[in-house]
Tab-separated table of C-alpha atoms in Angstrom:
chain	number	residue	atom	x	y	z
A	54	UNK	CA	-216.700	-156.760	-74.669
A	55	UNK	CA	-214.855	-153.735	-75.996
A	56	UNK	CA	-216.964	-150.773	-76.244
A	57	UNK	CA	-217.107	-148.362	-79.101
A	58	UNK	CA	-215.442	-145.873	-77.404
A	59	UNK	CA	-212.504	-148.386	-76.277
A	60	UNK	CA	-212.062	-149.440	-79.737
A	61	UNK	CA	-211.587	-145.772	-81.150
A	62	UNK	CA	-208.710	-145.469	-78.437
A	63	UNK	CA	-207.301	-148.518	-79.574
A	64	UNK	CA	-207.382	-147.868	-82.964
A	65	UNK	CA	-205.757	-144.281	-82.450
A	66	UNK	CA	-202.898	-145.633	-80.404
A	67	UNK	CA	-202.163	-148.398	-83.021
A	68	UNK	CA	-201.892	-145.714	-85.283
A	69	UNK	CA	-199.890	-143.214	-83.502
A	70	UNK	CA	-197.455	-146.313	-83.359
A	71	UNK	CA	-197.549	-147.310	-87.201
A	72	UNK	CA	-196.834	-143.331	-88.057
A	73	UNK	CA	-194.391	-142.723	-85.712
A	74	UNK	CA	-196.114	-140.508	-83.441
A	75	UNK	CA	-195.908	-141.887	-80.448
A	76	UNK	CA	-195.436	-139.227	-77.783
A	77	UNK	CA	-192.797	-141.890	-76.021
A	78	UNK	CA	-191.355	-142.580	-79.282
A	79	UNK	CA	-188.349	-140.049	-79.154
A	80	UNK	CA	-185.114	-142.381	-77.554
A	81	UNK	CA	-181.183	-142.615	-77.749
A	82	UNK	CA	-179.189	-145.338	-77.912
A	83	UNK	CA	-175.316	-145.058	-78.339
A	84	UNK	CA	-172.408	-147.230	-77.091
A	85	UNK	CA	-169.435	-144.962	-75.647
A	86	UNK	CA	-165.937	-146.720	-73.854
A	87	UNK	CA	-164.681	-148.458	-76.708
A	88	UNK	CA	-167.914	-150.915	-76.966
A	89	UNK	CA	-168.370	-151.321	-73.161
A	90	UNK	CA	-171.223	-148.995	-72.346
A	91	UNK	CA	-174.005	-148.479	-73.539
A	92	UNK	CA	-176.423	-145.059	-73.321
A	93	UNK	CA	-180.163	-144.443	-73.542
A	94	UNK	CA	-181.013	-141.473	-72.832
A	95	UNK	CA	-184.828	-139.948	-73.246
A	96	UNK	CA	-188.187	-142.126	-73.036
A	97	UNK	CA	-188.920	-145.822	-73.100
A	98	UNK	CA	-191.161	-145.662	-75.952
A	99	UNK	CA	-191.906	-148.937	-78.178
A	100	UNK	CA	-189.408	-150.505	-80.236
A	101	UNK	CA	-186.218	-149.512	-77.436
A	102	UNK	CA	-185.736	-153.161	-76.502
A	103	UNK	CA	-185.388	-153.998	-80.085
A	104	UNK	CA	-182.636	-151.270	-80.630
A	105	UNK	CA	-181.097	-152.094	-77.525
A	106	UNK	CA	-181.121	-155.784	-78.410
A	107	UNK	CA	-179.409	-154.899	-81.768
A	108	UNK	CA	-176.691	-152.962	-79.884
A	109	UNK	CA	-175.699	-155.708	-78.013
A	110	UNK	CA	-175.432	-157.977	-80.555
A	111	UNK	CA	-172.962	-155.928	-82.302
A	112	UNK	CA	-171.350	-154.957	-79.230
A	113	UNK	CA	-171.033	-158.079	-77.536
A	114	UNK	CA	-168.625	-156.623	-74.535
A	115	UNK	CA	-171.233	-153.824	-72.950
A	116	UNK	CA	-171.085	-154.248	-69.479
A	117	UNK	CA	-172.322	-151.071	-68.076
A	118	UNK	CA	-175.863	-149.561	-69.154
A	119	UNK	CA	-175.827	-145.979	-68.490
A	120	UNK	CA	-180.172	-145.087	-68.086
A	121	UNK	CA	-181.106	-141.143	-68.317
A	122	UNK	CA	-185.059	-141.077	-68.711
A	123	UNK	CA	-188.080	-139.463	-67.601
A	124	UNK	CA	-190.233	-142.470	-68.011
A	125	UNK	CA	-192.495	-143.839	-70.756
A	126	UNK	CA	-194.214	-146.968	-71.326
A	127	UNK	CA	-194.163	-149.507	-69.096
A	128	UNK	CA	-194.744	-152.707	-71.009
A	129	UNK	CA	-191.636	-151.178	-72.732
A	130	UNK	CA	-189.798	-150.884	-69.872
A	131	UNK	CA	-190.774	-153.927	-68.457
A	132	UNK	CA	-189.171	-155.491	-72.021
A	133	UNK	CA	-186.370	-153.907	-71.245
A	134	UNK	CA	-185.761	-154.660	-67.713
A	135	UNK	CA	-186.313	-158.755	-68.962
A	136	UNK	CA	-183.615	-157.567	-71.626
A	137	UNK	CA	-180.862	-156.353	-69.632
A	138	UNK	CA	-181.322	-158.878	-66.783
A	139	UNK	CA	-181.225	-162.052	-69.307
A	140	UNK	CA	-178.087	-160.015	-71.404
A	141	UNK	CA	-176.317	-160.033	-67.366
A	142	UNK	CA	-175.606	-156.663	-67.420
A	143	UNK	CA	-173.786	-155.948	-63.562
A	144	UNK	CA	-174.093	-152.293	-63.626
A	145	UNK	CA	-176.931	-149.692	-64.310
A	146	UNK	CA	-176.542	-146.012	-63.955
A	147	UNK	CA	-178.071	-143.126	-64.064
A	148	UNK	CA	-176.346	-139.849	-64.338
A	149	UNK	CA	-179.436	-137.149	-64.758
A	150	UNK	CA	-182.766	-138.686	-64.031
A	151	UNK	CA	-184.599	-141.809	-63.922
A	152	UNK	CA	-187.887	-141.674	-63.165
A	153	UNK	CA	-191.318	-143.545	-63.837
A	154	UNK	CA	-191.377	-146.439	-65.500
A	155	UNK	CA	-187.399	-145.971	-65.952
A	156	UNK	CA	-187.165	-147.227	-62.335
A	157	UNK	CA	-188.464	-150.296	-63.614
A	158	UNK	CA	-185.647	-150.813	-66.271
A	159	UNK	CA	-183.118	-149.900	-63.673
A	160	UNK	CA	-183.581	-152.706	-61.480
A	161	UNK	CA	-181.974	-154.938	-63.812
A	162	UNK	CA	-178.590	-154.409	-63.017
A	163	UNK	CA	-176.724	-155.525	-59.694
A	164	UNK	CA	-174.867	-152.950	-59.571
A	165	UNK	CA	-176.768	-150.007	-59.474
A	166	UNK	CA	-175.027	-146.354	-59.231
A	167	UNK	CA	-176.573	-142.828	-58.860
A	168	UNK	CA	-174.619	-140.044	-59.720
A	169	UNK	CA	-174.400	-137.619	-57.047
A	170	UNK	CA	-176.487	-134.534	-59.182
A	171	UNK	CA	-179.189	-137.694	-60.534
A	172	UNK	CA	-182.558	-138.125	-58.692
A	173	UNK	CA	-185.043	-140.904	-59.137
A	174	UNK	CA	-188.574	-140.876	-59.174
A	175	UNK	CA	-191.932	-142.871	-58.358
A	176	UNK	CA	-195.256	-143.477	-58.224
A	177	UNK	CA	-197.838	-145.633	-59.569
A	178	UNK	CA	-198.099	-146.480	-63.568
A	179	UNK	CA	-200.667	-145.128	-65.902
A	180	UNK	CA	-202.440	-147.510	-68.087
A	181	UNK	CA	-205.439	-146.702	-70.902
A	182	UNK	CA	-208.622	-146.184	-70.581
A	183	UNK	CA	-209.422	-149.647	-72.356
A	184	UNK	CA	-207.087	-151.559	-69.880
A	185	UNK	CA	-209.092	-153.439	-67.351
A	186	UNK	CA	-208.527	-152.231	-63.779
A	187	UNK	CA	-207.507	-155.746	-62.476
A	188	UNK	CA	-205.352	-156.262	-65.630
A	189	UNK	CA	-203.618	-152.822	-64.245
A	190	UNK	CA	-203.576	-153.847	-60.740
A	191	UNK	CA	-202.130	-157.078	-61.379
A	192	UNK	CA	-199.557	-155.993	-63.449
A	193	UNK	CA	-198.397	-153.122	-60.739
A	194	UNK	CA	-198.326	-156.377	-58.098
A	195	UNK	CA	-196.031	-158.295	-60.280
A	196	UNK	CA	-193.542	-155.371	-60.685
A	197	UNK	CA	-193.745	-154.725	-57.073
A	198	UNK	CA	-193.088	-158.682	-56.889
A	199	UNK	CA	-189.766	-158.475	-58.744
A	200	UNK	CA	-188.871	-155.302	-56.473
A	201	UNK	CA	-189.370	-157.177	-53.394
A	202	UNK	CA	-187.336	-160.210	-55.337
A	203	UNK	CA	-184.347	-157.739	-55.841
A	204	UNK	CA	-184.455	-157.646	-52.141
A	205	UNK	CA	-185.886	-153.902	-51.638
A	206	UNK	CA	-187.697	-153.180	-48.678
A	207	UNK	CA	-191.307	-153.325	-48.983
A	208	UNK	CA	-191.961	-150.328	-47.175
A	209	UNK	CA	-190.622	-148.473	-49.711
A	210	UNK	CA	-191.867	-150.285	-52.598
A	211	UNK	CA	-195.783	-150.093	-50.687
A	212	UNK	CA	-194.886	-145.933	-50.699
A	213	UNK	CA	-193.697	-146.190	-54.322
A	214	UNK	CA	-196.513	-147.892	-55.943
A	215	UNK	CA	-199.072	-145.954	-53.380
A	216	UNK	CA	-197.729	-142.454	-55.095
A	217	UNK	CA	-200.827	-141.619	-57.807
A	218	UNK	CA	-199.230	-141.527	-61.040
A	219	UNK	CA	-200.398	-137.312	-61.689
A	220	UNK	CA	-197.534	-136.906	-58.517
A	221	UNK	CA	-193.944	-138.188	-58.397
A	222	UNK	CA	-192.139	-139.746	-55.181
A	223	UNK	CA	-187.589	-138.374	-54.915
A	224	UNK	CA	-186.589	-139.940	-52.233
A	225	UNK	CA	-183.449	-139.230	-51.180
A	226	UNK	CA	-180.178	-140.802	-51.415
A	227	UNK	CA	-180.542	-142.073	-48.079
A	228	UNK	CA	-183.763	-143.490	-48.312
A	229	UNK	CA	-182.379	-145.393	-51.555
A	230	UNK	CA	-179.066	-146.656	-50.517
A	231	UNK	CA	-181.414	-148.051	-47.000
A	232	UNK	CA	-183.786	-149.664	-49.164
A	233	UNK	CA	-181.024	-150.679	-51.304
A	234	UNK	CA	-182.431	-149.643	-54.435
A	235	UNK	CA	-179.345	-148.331	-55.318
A	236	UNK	CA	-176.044	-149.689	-54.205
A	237	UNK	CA	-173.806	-147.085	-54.754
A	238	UNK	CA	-173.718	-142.928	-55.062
A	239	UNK	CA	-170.975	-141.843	-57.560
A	240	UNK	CA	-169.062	-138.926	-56.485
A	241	UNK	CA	-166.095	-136.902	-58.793
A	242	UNK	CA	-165.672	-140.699	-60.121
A	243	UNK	CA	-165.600	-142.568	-56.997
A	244	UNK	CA	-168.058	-144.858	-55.906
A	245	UNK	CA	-169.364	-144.746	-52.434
A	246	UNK	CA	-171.255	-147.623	-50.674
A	247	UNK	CA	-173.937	-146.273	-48.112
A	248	UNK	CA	-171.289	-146.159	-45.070
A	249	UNK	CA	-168.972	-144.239	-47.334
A	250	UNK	CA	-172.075	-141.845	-48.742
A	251	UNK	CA	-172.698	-141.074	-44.762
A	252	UNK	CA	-169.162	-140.543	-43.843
A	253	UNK	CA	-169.234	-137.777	-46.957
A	254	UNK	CA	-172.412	-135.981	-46.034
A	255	UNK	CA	-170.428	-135.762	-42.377
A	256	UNK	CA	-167.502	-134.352	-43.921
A	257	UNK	CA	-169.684	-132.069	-45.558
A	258	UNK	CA	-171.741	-130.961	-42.584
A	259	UNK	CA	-168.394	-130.669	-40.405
A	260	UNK	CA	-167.037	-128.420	-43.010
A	261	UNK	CA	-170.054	-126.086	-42.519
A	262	UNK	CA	-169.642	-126.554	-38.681
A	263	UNK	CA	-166.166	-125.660	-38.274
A	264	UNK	CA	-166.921	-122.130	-40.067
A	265	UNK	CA	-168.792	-121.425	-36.230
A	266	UNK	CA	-165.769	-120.962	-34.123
A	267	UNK	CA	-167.500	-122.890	-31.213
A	268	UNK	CA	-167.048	-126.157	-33.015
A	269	UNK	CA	-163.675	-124.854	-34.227
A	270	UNK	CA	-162.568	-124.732	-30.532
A	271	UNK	CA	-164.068	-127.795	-29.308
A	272	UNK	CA	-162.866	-129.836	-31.998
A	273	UNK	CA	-159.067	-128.662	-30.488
A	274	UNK	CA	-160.106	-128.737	-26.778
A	275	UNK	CA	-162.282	-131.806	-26.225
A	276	UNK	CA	-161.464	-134.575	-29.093
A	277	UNK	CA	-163.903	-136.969	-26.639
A	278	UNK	CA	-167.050	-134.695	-27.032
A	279	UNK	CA	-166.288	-133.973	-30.870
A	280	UNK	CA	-166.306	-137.395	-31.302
A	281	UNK	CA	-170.016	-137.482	-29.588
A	282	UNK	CA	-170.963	-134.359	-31.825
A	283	UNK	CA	-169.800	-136.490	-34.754
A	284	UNK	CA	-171.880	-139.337	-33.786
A	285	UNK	CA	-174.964	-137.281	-33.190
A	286	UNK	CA	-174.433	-135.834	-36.570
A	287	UNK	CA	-174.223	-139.174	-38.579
A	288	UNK	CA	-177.387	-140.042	-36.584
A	289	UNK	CA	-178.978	-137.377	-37.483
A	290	UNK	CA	-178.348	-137.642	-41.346
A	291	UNK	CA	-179.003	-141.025	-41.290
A	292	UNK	CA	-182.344	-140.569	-39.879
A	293	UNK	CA	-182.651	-137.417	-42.644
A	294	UNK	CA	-183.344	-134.860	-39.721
A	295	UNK	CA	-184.353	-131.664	-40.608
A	296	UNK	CA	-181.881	-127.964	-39.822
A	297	UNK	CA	-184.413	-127.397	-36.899
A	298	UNK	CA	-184.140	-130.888	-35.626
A	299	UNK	CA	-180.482	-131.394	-36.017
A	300	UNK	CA	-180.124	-127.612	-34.362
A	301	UNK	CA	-182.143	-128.738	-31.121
A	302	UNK	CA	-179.601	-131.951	-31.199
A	303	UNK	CA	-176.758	-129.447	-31.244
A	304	UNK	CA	-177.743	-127.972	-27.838
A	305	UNK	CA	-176.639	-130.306	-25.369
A	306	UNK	CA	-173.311	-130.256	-26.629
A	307	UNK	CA	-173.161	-126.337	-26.189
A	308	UNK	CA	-174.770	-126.854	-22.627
A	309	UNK	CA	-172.165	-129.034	-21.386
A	310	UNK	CA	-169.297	-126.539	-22.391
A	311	UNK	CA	-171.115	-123.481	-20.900
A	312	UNK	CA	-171.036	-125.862	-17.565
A	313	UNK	CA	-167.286	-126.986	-17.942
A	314	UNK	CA	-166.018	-123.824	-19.189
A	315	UNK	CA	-167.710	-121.355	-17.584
A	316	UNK	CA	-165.407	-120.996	-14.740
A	317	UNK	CA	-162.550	-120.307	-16.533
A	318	UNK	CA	-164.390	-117.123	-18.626
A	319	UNK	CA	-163.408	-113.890	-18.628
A	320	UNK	CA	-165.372	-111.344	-16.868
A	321	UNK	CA	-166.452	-109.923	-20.043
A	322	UNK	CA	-167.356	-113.601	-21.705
A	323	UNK	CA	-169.116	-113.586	-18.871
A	324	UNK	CA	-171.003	-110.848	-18.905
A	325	UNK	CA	-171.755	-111.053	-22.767
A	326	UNK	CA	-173.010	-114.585	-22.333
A	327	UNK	CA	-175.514	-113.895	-19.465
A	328	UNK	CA	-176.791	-110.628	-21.361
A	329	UNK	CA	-177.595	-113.471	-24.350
A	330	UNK	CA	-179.531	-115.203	-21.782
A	331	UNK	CA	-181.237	-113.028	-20.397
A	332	UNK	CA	-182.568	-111.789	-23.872
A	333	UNK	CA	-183.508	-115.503	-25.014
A	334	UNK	CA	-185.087	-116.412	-21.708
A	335	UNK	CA	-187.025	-113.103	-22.384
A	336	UNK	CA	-188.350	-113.620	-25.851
A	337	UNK	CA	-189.129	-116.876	-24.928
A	338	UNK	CA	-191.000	-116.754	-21.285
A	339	UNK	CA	-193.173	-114.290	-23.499
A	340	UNK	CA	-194.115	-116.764	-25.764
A	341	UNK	CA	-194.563	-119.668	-23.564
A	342	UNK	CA	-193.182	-120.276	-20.443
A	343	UNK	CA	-192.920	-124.035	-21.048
A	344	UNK	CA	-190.817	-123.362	-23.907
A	345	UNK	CA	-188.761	-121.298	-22.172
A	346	UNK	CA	-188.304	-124.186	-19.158
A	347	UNK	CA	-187.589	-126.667	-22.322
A	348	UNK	CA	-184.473	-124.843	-23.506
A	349	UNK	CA	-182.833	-124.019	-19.588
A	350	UNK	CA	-183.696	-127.554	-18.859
A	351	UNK	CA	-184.365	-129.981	-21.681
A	352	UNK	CA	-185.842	-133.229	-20.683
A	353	UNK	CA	-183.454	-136.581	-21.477
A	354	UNK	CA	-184.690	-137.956	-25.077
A	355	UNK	CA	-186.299	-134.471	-25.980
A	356	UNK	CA	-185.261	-131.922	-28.444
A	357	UNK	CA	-186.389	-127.988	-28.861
A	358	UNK	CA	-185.249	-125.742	-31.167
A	359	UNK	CA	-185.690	-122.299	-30.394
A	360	UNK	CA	-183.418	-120.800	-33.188
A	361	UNK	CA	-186.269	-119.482	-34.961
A	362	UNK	CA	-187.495	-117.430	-32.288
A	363	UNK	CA	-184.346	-115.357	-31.933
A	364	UNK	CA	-183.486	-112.486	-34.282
A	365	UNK	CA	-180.653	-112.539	-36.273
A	366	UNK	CA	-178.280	-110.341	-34.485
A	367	UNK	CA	-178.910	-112.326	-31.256
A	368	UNK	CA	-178.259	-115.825	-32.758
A	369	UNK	CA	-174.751	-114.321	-33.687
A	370	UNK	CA	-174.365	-112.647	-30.230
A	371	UNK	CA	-174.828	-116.351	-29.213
A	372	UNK	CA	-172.508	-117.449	-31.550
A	373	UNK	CA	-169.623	-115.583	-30.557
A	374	UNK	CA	-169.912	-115.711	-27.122
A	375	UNK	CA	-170.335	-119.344	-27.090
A	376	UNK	CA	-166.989	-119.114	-28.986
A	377	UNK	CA	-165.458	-117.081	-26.421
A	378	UNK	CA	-166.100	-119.216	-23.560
A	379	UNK	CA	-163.828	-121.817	-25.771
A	380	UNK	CA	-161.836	-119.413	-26.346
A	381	UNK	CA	-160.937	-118.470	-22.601
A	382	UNK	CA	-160.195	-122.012	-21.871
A	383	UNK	CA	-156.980	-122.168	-19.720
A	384	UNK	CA	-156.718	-117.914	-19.289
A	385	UNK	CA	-158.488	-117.717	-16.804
A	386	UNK	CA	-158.497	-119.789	-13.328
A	387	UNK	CA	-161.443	-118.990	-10.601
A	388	UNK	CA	-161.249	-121.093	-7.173
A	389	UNK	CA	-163.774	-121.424	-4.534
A	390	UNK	CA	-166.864	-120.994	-6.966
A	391	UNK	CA	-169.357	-122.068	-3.793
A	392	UNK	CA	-167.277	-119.523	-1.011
A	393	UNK	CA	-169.256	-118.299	1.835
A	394	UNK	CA	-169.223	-114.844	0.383
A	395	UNK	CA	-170.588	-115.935	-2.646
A	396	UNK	CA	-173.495	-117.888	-0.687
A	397	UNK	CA	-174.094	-115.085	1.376
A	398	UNK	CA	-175.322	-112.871	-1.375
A	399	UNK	CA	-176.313	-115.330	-3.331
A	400	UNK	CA	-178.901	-116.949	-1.129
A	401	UNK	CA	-181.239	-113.637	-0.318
A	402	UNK	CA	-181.597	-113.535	-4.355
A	403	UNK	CA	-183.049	-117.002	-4.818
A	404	UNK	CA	-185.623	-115.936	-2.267
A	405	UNK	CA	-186.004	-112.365	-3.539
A	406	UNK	CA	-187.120	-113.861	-6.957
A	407	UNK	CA	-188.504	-116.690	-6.142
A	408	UNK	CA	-190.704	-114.182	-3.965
A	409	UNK	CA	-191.396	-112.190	-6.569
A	410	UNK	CA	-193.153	-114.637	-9.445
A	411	UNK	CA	-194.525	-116.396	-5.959
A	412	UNK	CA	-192.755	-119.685	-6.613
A	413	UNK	CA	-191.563	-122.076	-4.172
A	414	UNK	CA	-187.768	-121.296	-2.775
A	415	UNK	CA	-187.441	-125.588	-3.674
A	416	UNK	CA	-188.697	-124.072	-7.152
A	417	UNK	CA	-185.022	-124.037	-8.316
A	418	UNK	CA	-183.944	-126.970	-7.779
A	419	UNK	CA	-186.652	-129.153	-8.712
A	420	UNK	CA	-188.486	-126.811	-11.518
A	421	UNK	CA	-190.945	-129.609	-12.561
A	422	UNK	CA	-192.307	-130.228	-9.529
A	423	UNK	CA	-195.729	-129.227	-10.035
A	424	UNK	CA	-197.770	-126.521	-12.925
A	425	UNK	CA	-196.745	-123.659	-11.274
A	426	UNK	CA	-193.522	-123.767	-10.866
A	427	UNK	CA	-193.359	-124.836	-14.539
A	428	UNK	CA	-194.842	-121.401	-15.455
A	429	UNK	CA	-193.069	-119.106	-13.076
A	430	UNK	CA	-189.546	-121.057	-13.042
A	431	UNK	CA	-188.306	-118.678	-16.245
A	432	UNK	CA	-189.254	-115.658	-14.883
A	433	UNK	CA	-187.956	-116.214	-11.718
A	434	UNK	CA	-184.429	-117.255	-13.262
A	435	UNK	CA	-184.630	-114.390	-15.566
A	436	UNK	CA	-184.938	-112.282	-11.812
A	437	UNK	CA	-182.172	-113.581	-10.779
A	438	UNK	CA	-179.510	-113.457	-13.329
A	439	UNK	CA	-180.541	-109.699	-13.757
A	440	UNK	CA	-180.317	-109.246	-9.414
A	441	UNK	CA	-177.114	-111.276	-9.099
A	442	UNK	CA	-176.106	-108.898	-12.320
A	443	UNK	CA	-176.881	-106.065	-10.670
A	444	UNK	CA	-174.081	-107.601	-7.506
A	445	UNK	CA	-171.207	-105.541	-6.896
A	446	UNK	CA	-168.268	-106.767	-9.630
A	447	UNK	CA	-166.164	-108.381	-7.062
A	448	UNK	CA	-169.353	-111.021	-6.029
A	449	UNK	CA	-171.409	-110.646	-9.879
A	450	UNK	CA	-168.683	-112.525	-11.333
A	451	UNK	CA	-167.961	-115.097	-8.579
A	452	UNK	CA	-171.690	-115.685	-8.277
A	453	UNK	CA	-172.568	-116.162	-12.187
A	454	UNK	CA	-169.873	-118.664	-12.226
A	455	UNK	CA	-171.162	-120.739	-9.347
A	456	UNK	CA	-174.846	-120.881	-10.639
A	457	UNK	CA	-173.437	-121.447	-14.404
A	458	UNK	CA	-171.476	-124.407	-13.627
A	459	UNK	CA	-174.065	-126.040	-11.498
């Protein structure tokens, strides 16, 4: 039984389609290429199948449907979809938007290309007031059926049709080219597949790399570890991390250079880099001495980033001197990093500061080994690089490079 009420929604809708005022009802529909594509460009409102089924009749070689729309009615779209999947169109694009119940039209093709500026967007559709709930919910299920039947992952159809239609789901390239909801991003006129699409968002973030001299010089000095920074990075845009994650992924790679080219630093790259330190391990110990013990000594399978924490002007004292160390490669040649001499001084300062934040001498070597030492480890090494700094120049330097390369 329709109520009253339903009936006086009906009746206004029926009218707002027999006077033209349907709020869906303003659409485009050209054919461009010399009769081989066609164009529809803003909503699916009533009556687009119809025009779209008139263009193909007197255009009988479109092969290419090119779908810029904010959304509109579904049963519309769903007309359309049945449309351009019976008609065999290959390819779909979209070159601005296509969001709503546009995604639904979209699926047609087998081919389906997103410009590189275009986005996409979901969520669930909106029916009237006088539509039954179940007639709603079983027409969602059958949509989500034919998404599922176009082989797209169901965890990302369950997220699109779980979106409430008053917000709207962009996922990003990635997550369509995974879910293969798109099978290609177009780019200056080329088409990339989803390895290609990676291997150009690498290209892009090595570009922005290379402008830090550090990954300038390592690219030139170790072609082995670039190739692991490379890796990392594909990983990591793959997996869509985010600046702070992919920063804290960055780290080991500048760790293992300070150990391999520490010993062939200058004095004064030397001296830079452990006044950096020193001013990190400070403004972190303050904040938490964990944190602090996290960034000396990250755990295997862990990442911190600590960027945030630093000032400005530090993070490009870091920067450069990093850089240096690179730089220095092959300048400078120091021998005998673990000498007697060196041990002799070097020895009374790990008990001096292990003394003085009353930590275990073993402390330094095995940091972890109990609460304690977790907390007082960063002071203590903060103590030392500023005691063995303090070392006559002859040992400082000598002694620096034996605990940095260790």
């Amino acid at each position: 039984v329709v109520s009253y009420g339903d009936q006086r929604e009906i009746f206004k809708d029926f009218a707002n389609f027999a006077f033209g005022n349907d709020k869906y009802g303003k659409y485009q529909v050209k054919v461009i290429d010399q009769g081989q594509t066609l164009v529809i460009e803003g909503h699916i409102g009533f009556g687009l199948r119809d025009e779209v089924r008139r263009k193909f009749e007197t255009h009988p070689n479109i092969s290419t449907v090119i779908l810029n729309s904010l959304g509109g009615r579904t049963a519309e779209a769903r007309n359309l979809r049945n449309l351009l999947f019976a008609h065999g169109i290959k390819k779909i694009k979209s070159e601005k938007y296509c969001a709503s119940a546009c995604t639904i039209a979209f699926m047609a093709g087998h081919t389906r290309i997103l410009s590189n500026q275009a986005w996409m967007g979901f969520h669930q559709s909106i029916f009237p007031k006088y539509v039954e709930n179940s007639v709603a919910t079983s027409q969602m299920e059958i949509d989500k059926k034919f998404l599922i039947g176009r082989n797209i992952a169901k965890k990302f159809v369950d997220r699109a049709y779980s979106t409430p239609n008053k917000d709207m789901w962009r996922p990003t390239k990635i997550q369509l080219l995974k879910a293969r909801v798109i099978t290609n991003v177009e780019i200056n006129g080329s088409r990339l597949n989803g390895k290609e699409y990676v291997n150009f968002r690498w290209k892009k973030s090595e570009e922005i790399l290379l402008r830090q001299r550090f990954y300038k010089y390592l690219k030139q000095l170790d072609k082995k570890e670039y190739a692991r920074l490379r890796a990392v990075t594909i990983k990591a845009i793959v997996a869509e991390a985010k600046t702070s994650e992919y920063s804290a992924l960055l780290k080991p790679f500048i760790t293992r250079a300070v150990k391999k080219y520490v010993s062939g630093a200058s004095d004064k790259t030397l001296s830079n880099f452990t006044k950096v330190l020193i001013d990190q391990l400070n403004i972190l110990n303050k904040l938490d001495p964990k944190l602090c013990l996290a960034y000396l000594l990250p755990i295997k399978g862990t990442n911190v980033s600590v960027a945030k924490y630093f000032p400005k002007k530090l993070q490009e004292k870091e920067r450069n001197v990093y850089a240096e160390l690179l730089l220095d490669h092959g300048k400078y040649r120091y021998l005998n990093l673990n000498d007697r001499q060196v041990s002799k001084y070097l020895f009374p300062i790990l008990i001096k500061s292990a003394m003085k934040n009353k930590m275990k001498l073993s402390g330094f070597e095995n940091p972890r080994s109990d609460r304690t030492t977790e907390k007082k480890f960063c002071s203590a090494t903060i103590d030392l690089y500023q005691n063995i700094y303090a070392l006559p120049p002859n040992i400082r330097y000598r002694a620096l490079r034996s605990v940095l390369s260790n």
